[in-house]
PDB file of C-alpha atoms in Angstrom:
ATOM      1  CA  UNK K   1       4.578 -64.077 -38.559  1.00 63.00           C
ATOM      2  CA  UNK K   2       7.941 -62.323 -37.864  1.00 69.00           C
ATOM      3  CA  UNK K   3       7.249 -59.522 -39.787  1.00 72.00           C
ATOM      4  CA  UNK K   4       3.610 -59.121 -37.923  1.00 73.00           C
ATOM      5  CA  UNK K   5       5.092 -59.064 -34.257  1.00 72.00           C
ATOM      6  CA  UNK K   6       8.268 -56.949 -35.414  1.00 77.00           C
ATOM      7  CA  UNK K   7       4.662 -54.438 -36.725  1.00 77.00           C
ATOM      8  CA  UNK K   8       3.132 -54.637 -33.559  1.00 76.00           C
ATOM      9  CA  UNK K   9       6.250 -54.397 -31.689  1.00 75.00           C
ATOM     10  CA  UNK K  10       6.333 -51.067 -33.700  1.00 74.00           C
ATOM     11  CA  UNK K  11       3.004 -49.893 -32.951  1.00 75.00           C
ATOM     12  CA  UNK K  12       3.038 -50.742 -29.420  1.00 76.00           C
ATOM     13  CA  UNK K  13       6.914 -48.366 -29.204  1.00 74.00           C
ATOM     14  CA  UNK K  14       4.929 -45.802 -31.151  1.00 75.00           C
ATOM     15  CA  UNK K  15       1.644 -45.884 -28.962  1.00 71.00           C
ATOM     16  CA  UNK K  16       4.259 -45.699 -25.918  1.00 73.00           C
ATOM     17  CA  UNK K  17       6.310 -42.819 -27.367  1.00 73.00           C
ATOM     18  CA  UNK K  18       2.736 -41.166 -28.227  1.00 70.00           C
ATOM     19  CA  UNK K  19       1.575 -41.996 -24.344  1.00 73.00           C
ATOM     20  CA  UNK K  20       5.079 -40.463 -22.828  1.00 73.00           C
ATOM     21  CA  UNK K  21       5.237 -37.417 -25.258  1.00 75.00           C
ATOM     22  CA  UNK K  22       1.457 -36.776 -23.622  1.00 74.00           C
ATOM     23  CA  UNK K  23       2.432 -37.670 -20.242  1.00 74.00           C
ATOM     24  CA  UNK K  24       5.475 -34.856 -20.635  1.00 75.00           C
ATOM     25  CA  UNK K  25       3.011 -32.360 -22.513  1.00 76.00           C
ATOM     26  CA  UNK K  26       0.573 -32.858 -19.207  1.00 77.00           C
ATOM     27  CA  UNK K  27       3.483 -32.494 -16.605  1.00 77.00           C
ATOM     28  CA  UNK K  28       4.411 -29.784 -18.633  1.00 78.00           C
ATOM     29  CA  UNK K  29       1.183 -28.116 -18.806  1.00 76.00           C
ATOM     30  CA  UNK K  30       0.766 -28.851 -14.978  1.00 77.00           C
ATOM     31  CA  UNK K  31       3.667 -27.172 -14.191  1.00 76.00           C
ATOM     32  CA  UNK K  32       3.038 -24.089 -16.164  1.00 76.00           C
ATOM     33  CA  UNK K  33      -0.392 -23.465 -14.535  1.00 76.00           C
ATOM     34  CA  UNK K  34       1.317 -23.962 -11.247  1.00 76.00           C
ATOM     35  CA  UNK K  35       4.008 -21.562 -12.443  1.00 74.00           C
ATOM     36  CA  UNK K  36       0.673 -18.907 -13.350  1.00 75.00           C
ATOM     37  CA  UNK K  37      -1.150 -19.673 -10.283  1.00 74.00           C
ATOM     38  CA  UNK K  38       1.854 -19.201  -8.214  1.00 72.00           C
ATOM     39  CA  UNK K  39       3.124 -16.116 -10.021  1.00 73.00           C
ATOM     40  CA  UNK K  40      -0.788 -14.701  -9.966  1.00 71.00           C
ATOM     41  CA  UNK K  41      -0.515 -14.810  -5.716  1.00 72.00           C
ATOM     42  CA  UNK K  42       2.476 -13.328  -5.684  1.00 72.00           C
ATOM     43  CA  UNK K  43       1.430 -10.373  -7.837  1.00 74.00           C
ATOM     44  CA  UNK K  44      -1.448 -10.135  -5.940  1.00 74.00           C
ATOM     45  CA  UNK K  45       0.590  -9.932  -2.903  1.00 74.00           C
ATOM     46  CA  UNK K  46       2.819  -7.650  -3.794  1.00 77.00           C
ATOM     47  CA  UNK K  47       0.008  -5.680  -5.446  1.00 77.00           C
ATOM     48  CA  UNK K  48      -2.215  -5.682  -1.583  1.00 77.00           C
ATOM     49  CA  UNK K  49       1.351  -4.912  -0.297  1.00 78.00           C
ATOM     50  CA  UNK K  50       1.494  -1.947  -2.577  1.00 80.00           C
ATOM     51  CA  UNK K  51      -1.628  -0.766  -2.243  1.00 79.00           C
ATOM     52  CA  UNK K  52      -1.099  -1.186   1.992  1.00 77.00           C
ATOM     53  CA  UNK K  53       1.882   1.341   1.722  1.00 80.00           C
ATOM     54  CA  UNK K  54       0.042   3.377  -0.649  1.00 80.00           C
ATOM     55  CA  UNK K  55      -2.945   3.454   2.189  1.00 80.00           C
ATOM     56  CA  UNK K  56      -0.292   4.206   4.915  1.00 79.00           C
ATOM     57  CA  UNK K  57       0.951   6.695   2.829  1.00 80.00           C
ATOM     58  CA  UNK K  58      -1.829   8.714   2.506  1.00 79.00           C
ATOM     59  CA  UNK K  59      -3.375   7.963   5.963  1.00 79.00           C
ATOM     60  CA  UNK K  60       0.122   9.349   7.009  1.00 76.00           C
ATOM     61  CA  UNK K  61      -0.542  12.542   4.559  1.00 78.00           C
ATOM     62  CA  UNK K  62      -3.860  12.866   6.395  1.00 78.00           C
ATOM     63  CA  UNK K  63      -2.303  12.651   9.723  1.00 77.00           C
ATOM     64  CA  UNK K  64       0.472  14.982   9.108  1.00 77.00           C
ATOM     65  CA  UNK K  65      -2.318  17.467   7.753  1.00 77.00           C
ATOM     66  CA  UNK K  66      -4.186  17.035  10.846  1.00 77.00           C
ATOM     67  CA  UNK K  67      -1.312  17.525  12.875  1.00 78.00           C
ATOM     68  CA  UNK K  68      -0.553  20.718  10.832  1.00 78.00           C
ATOM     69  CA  UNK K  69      -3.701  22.022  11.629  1.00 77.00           C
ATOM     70  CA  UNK K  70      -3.727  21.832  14.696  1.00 76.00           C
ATOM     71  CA  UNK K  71      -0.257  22.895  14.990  1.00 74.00           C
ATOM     72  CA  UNK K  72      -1.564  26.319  12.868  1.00 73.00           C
ATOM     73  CA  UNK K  73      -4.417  26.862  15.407  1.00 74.00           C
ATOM     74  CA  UNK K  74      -2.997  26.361  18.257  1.00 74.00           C
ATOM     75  CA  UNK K  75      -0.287  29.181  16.809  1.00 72.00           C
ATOM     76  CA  UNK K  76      -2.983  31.393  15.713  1.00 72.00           C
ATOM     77  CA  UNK K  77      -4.352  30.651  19.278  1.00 72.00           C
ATOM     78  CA  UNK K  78      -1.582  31.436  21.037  1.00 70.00           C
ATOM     79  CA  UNK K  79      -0.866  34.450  19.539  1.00 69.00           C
ATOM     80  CA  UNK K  80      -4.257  35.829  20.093  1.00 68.00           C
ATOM     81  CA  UNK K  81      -4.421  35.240  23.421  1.00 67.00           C
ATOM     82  CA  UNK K  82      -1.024  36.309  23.861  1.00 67.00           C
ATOM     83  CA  UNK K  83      -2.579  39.694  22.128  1.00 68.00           C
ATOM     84  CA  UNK K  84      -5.444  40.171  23.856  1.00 68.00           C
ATOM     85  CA  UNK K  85      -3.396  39.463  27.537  1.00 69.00           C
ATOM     86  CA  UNK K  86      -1.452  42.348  25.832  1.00 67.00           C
ATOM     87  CA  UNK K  87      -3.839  44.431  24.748  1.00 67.00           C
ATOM     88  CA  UNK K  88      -5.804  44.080  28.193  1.00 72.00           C
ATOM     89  CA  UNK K  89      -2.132  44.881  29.783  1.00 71.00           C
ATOM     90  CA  UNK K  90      -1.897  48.081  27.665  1.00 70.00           C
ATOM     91  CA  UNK K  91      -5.427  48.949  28.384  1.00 70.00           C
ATOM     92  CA  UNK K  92      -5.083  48.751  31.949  1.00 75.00           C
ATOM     93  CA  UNK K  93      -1.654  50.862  32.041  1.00 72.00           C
ATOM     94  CA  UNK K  94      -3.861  53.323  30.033  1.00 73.00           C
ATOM     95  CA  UNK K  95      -6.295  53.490  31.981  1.00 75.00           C
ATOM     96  CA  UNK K  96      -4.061  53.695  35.736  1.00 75.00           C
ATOM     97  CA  UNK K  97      -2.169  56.720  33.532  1.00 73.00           C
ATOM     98  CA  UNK K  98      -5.292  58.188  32.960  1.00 72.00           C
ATOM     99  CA  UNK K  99      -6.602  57.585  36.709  1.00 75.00           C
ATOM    100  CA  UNK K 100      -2.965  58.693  38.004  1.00 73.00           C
ATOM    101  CA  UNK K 101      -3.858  62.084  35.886  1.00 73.00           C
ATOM    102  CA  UNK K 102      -7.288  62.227  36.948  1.00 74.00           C
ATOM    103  CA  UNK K 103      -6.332  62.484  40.909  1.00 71.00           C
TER     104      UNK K 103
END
């Protein structure tokens, strides 16, 4: 009789060793795919946070090339206005030279 409750006393430490080592295999597990899930967002973050620069970065580019643009045509602008007000100055001092000869 002793020896068959000191057997079951046995199997009932063993089936509670068994039920803890799976209790600290779930936790375990639990905390791994929190560790995954958690580590997945913040890759993803940092990924969107990359790719956000990356977008800034280029709609920056674009801007600056805008601005470039129109920084080159308003030069090219400028200048040929400022020609043609020149030319149309040299034309007319021609042309009062030639009418100042003429009389």
């Amino acid at each position: 009789m002793a020896a068959g409750l000191r057997t079951a006393a046995l199997v009932a430490v063993a089936f509670f060793a068994l039920a803890a080592t799976t209790g600290f295999l779930a936790a375990t597990a639990t905390f791994l795919a929190a560790g995954f899930f958690a580590a997945g967002f913040l890759a993803a973050g940092f990924f969107a946070a990359a790719a956000g620069f990356l977008a800034a970065a280029a709609f920056g580019l674009a801007a600056a090339a805008v601005f470039f643009a129109a920084g080159l045509a308003a030069v090219f602008f400028t200048a040929a206005f400022s020609s043609g007000a020149l030319l149309a100055a040299g034309l007319a001092l021609v042309a009062g030279f030639l009418d100042a000869a003429a009389r």
